[in-house]
């Protein structure tokens, strides 16, 4: 391994410090629930999540609930009244709206969704702890102009740029439109959550101002991606509005540009264990803003049962 650029060597997930890429093994569990503990998932679902790093769930929400979420998605795009302008992220090559961050903190409906037992209950079970929302966002990926999200591990960014200590977080992507093979669905490399790609390239200052539009640092090199692909292939998560894809914080994922007329909109909710709250970023840069990574309050979510309509 080539020269370390003078960084902490005891960090098992050090990244963006070597000048050649390296694939390390994960040193954290995937499923923190004690073996055999009963929970909101079947044993087979837990086994599949542990093996692949993701799970696809259909039918969690009623049509009325999905319609309510879609109406809120449209309302926020048409008239983001009261939305913090810093959280409105535009596409890299147009003025089209790409994402709205911290949506759980700016929309009562998405706050309620984040606290829903059907989601938070699964997160608490798999993470074996109380949870809080580390990050949330609406991704609009509009038709014709929705650009790609290049391959990346969220955890690599959250560790280096936000100070997330260990792999004890997961994302839930709830589709709010049809996700087809042609409108840029989420793609995941099964099993990649067990490998940690140490990326090359030092993080630029204020990186988020660029990376949330098009990420170019903290992305794996082609050879490392080739290696993960040869091990696990690529799974494309298609489905109707309301489908939930939950994936481990370290799963290698991405999505293609959307040149179809159909938008591919999702809401992403990132659940982190309260034991794994972010600390000083491991990459040595100042912390990213609160709308990207929760730092002010790690108050555990109290799951709410029943329908939200
Ligand atoms: O930098 C981040 O935290 C965001 N970027 C991507 C592409 N996925 C994770 C997260 O939303
Ligand atoms: Fe991501």
Coordinates of C-alpha atoms and ligand atoms in Angstrom, one line a residue:
X1 CA 0.0 0.0 0.0
X2 CA 1.5 3.3 -0.9
X3 CA 2.4 6.3 1.3
X4 CA -0.3 7.4 3.8
X5 CA -0.7 11.2 3.6
X6 CA -0.2 11.6 7.3
X7 CA -3.8 10.5 8.5
X8 CA -5.1 8.5 11.4
X9 CA -4.0 4.9 10.8
X10 CA -6.3 3.3 13.4
X11 CA -9.4 4.2 11.5
X12 CA -10.6 0.9 9.8
X13 CA -12.5 3.0 7.2
X14 CA -9.9 5.6 6.3
X15 CA -10.4 6.8 2.7
X16 CA -9.2 9.5 0.3
X17 CA -5.7 9.5 1.8
X18 CA -3.8 6.9 -0.3
X19 CA -2.9 7.6 -3.8
X20 CA -3.9 4.1 -5.0
X21 CA -7.3 2.6 -4.4
X22 CA -7.7 -0.3 -2.0
X23 CA -10.6 -2.7 -1.2
X24 CA -10.8 -3.5 2.6
X25 CA -13.2 -5.8 4.3
X26 CA -16.1 -4.5 6.5
X27 CA -15.3 -4.9 10.2
X28 CA -18.9 -4.3 11.4
X29 CA -21.9 -6.5 11.6
X30 CA -24.7 -5.9 9.0
X31 CA -27.6 -7.1 11.1
X32 CA -27.3 -6.0 14.8
X33 CA -30.5 -7.8 15.9
X34 CA -29.5 -10.8 18.1
X35 CA -29.8 -14.0 16.1
X36 CA -33.3 -15.5 16.3
X37 CA -34.8 -12.3 17.8
X38 CA -38.3 -12.0 16.4
X39 CA -39.0 -8.7 14.5
X40 CA -40.9 -7.1 11.6
X41 CA -39.1 -9.1 9.0
X42 CA -39.1 -12.8 8.3
X43 CA -36.0 -14.9 8.9
X44 CA -35.5 -15.2 5.2
X45 CA -35.7 -11.5 4.7
X46 CA -33.1 -10.9 7.5
X47 CA -30.9 -13.5 5.9
X48 CA -31.3 -12.0 2.5
X49 CA -30.5 -8.5 3.8
X50 CA -27.4 -9.8 5.6
X51 CA -26.2 -11.5 2.4
X52 CA -27.1 -8.9 -0.2
X53 CA -27.1 -5.6 1.8
X54 CA -30.5 -4.6 0.6
X55 CA -34.2 -5.7 0.6
X56 CA -37.2 -4.8 -1.5
X57 CA -40.6 -4.5 0.2
X58 CA -43.9 -4.0 -1.5
X59 CA -47.3 -3.3 -0.2
X60 CA -46.3 -1.5 3.0
X61 CA -48.5 1.5 2.3
X62 CA -52.1 1.9 1.0
X63 CA -52.9 3.7 -2.3
X64 CA -54.3 6.6 -0.3
X65 CA -51.1 7.0 1.7
X66 CA -49.0 6.8 -1.5
X67 CA -51.2 9.4 -3.2
X68 CA -50.8 11.7 -0.2
X69 CA -47.0 11.4 -0.4
X70 CA -47.0 12.1 -4.1
X71 CA -49.3 15.1 -3.6
X72 CA -46.7 16.5 -1.1
X73 CA -43.9 15.8 -3.5
X74 CA -45.7 17.8 -6.2
X75 CA -46.6 20.6 -3.8
X76 CA -43.0 21.0 -2.7
X77 CA -41.7 21.1 -6.3
X78 CA -44.3 23.6 -7.4
X79 CA -44.3 25.8 -4.4
X80 CA -41.4 25.1 -1.9
X81 CA -42.9 27.7 0.5
X82 CA -41.0 27.8 3.8
X83 CA -38.4 25.4 2.5
X84 CA -34.8 26.4 3.4
X85 CA -33.2 27.5 0.1
X86 CA -29.9 25.8 1.0
X87 CA -31.8 22.5 0.9
X88 CA -32.9 22.9 -2.7
X89 CA -30.3 21.2 -4.9
X90 CA -30.5 21.7 -8.6
X91 CA -29.4 19.4 -11.4
X92 CA -25.8 20.0 -12.6
X93 CA -26.6 21.0 -16.1
X94 CA -30.0 22.7 -15.8
X95 CA -32.2 24.6 -13.3
X96 CA -34.3 21.6 -12.8
X97 CA -34.9 20.6 -9.1
X98 CA -32.7 17.5 -8.2
X99 CA -33.3 17.1 -4.5
X100 CA -34.8 18.7 -1.4
X101 CA -32.7 17.8 1.7
X102 CA -33.8 17.6 5.3
X103 CA -37.3 16.9 4.1
X104 CA -38.2 15.2 7.5
X105 CA -37.5 18.5 9.2
X106 CA -39.4 20.6 6.7
X107 CA -42.6 18.7 6.0
X108 CA -44.9 17.4 8.6
X109 CA -46.0 14.6 6.3
X110 CA -42.5 13.3 5.7
X111 CA -41.7 13.7 9.4
X112 CA -44.6 11.4 10.1
X113 CA -43.4 9.0 7.4
X114 CA -39.9 8.9 9.0
X115 CA -41.5 8.0 12.3
X116 CA -43.8 5.3 10.8
X117 CA -43.5 2.0 12.6
X118 CA -43.5 0.2 9.3
X119 CA -40.1 1.9 8.5
X120 CA -38.6 3.0 11.8
X121 CA -39.5 -0.4 13.4
X122 CA -37.5 -2.2 10.7
X123 CA -34.6 0.2 11.2
X124 CA -34.6 -0.3 15.0
X125 CA -34.6 -4.0 14.5
X126 CA -31.8 -4.3 11.9
X127 CA -29.6 -1.7 13.7
X128 CA -30.3 -3.2 17.1
X129 CA -30.8 0.2 18.7
X130 CA -32.9 3.3 18.9
X131 CA -32.6 5.4 15.7
X132 CA -32.6 9.0 14.5
X133 CA -32.7 10.5 11.0
X134 CA -29.1 11.2 9.9
X135 CA -30.3 12.6 6.5
X136 CA -33.4 12.7 4.4
X137 CA -34.0 13.9 0.9
X138 CA -36.5 14.0 -1.9
X139 CA -34.9 13.0 -5.2
X140 CA -37.0 14.2 -8.1
X141 CA -34.9 12.9 -11.0
X142 CA -37.1 14.7 -13.5
X143 CA -37.8 13.3 -17.0
X144 CA -35.4 14.3 -19.7
X145 CA -33.1 16.2 -17.3
X146 CA -32.5 14.0 -14.3
X147 CA -28.8 13.3 -14.1
X148 CA -27.1 10.2 -12.7
X149 CA -25.9 9.5 -9.2
X150 CA -22.6 7.9 -10.0
X151 CA -21.6 4.7 -8.1
X152 CA -20.7 5.3 -4.4
X153 CA -21.0 4.0 -0.9
X154 CA -22.9 6.5 1.3
X155 CA -21.0 5.4 4.3
X156 CA -17.7 6.4 2.7
X157 CA -19.0 9.9 2.4
X158 CA -20.7 9.9 5.8
X159 CA -17.6 8.6 7.5
X160 CA -15.1 11.0 5.8
X161 CA -17.3 14.1 5.5
X162 CA -19.8 13.8 8.4
X163 CA -17.9 11.7 11.0
X164 CA -20.2 8.7 11.1
X165 CA -18.0 6.2 13.1
X166 CA -19.1 2.8 12.0
X167 CA -21.5 0.9 9.7
X168 CA -24.6 1.0 11.7
X169 CA -27.0 2.9 9.5
X170 CA -29.3 2.2 6.6
X171 CA -31.3 4.0 4.0
X172 CA -34.9 3.5 3.0
X173 CA -35.9 4.6 -0.5
X174 CA -39.6 4.9 -1.0
X175 CA -40.6 5.2 -4.6
X176 CA -43.0 8.0 -5.4
X177 CA -43.3 7.3 -9.1
X178 CA -43.0 4.2 -11.2
X179 CA -39.4 3.0 -11.2
X180 CA -38.8 1.3 -14.6
X181 CA -35.7 0.0 -16.4
X182 CA -35.6 3.2 -18.4
X183 CA -36.1 6.1 -16.0
X184 CA -33.0 5.8 -13.9
X185 CA -33.9 3.3 -11.1
X186 CA -31.7 2.7 -8.1
X187 CA -29.0 0.1 -8.9
X188 CA -27.2 -1.8 -6.1
X189 CA -24.3 -4.3 -6.2
X190 CA -25.4 -7.2 -4.1
X191 CA -22.8 -8.1 -1.4
X192 CA -20.8 -4.9 -1.9
X193 CA -21.7 -3.8 1.6
X194 CA -19.1 -6.3 2.9
X195 CA -16.3 -4.6 1.0
X196 CA -15.0 -1.1 1.8
X197 CA -13.5 0.8 -1.2
X198 CA -10.9 3.3 0.0
X199 CA -11.2 6.0 -2.6
X200 CA -8.4 8.2 -3.9
X201 CA -8.4 12.0 -4.2
X202 CA -8.5 14.5 -1.3
X203 CA -11.9 16.0 -0.5
X204 CA -12.2 19.5 -1.9
X205 CA -13.3 22.3 0.5
X206 CA -17.1 22.7 0.7
X207 CA -17.3 19.5 -1.4
X208 CA -21.0 19.2 -0.8
X209 CA -21.7 22.3 -3.0
X210 CA -20.6 20.2 -5.9
X211 CA -21.1 16.6 -4.8
X212 CA -24.9 16.8 -4.2
X213 CA -25.2 17.8 -7.8
X214 CA -22.6 15.5 -9.3
X215 CA -20.2 13.5 -7.1
X216 CA -16.6 13.2 -8.3
X217 CA -14.7 12.5 -5.0
X218 CA -15.5 9.6 -2.7
X219 CA -16.4 7.6 -5.8
X220 CA -14.7 4.2 -6.4
X221 CA -12.2 3.7 -9.3
X222 CA -13.2 1.5 -12.2
X223 CA -11.0 -1.4 -11.2
X224 CA -12.6 -1.6 -7.7
X225 CA -16.0 -1.3 -9.2
X226 CA -15.2 -4.1 -11.7
X227 CA -14.1 -6.3 -8.8
X228 CA -17.3 -5.7 -6.8
X229 CA -19.4 -6.3 -10.0
X230 CA -17.6 -9.6 -10.7
X231 CA -18.4 -10.7 -7.1
X232 CA -22.1 -9.6 -7.0
X233 CA -23.4 -8.3 -10.3
X234 CA -25.9 -5.4 -10.4
X235 CA -29.5 -5.5 -9.1
X236 CA -31.9 -2.9 -10.6
X237 CA -34.7 -2.1 -8.2
X238 CA -37.8 -1.5 -10.3
X239 CA -41.4 -1.2 -9.1
X240 CA -44.4 0.9 -8.6
X241 CA -44.9 4.0 -6.4
X242 CA -44.9 2.9 -2.7
X243 CA -42.2 0.3 -3.1
X244 CA -39.6 0.4 -0.4
X245 CA -35.9 -0.5 -1.0
X246 CA -33.9 -0.6 2.2
X247 CA -30.1 -0.8 1.8
X248 CA -27.1 -0.9 4.1
X249 CA -25.1 2.4 4.5
X250 CA -22.1 0.8 2.8
X251 CA -23.9 -0.8 -0.2
X252 CA -22.3 0.3 -3.5
X253 CA -25.2 2.0 -5.4
X254 CA -26.0 4.5 -8.1
X255 CA -28.5 5.3 -10.8
X256 CA -28.4 6.3 -14.4
X257 CA -29.5 9.6 -16.0
X258 CA -33.2 9.8 -16.9
X259 CA -33.7 10.7 -20.5
X260 CA -37.2 9.2 -20.5
X261 CA -40.3 11.4 -20.2
X262 CA -41.1 9.8 -16.9
X263 CA -39.7 11.3 -13.6
X264 CA -38.1 8.8 -11.1
X265 CA -38.9 10.4 -7.7
X266 CA -38.1 8.8 -4.4
X267 CA -37.9 9.9 -0.8
X268 CA -34.8 8.7 1.0
X269 CA -34.7 8.4 4.8
X270 CA -31.4 7.5 6.5
X271 CA -31.7 5.8 9.9
X272 CA -28.7 5.9 12.1
X273 CA -28.2 4.1 15.4
X274 CA -28.1 6.6 18.3
X275 CA -24.9 4.8 19.4
X276 CA -23.4 5.7 16.1
X277 CA -24.0 9.4 16.1
X278 CA -21.7 11.5 14.0
X279 CA -18.6 12.9 15.6
X280 CA -15.7 15.0 14.1
X281 CA -15.4 14.1 10.4
X282 CA -12.7 11.5 9.8
X283 CA -11.5 13.3 6.7
X284 CA -10.3 16.3 8.7
X285 CA -12.5 18.8 7.0
X286 CA -15.1 20.9 8.8
X287 CA -18.5 19.2 9.3
X288 CA -21.1 19.5 6.5
X289 CA -24.2 21.6 7.3
X290 CA -27.0 20.4 9.5
X291 CA -29.3 19.9 6.5
X292 CA -27.0 17.2 5.2
X293 CA -26.1 15.4 8.4
X294 CA -28.0 15.8 11.7
X295 CA -25.7 17.0 14.5
X296 CA -27.8 19.2 16.7
X297 CA -30.1 16.6 18.1
X298 CA -29.9 12.8 18.2
X299 CA -33.3 12.4 19.9
X300 CA -34.5 8.8 19.2
X301 CA -37.5 8.4 16.9
X302 CA -40.6 7.2 18.8
X303 CA -42.3 5.0 16.1
X304 CA -45.9 5.8 15.3
X305 CA -48.3 3.0 14.3
X306 CA -51.3 3.1 12.0
X307 CA -52.1 4.9 8.7
X308 CA -51.1 8.5 8.2
X309 CA -54.1 9.4 6.1
Ligands
LIG1 O1 -23.3 13.1 0.1 C1 -24.4 12.6 0.6 O2 -24.6 12.4 1.8 C2 -25.4 12.2 -0.4 N1 -24.9 11.8 -1.7 C3 -25.3 10.7 -2.3 C4 -25.1 10.5 -3.7 N2 -25.9 9.7 -1.6 C5 -25.9 9.8 -0.2 C6 -26.3 11.2 0.2 O3 -27.6 11.5 -0.2
LIG2 FE1 -26.3 7.5 -2.1

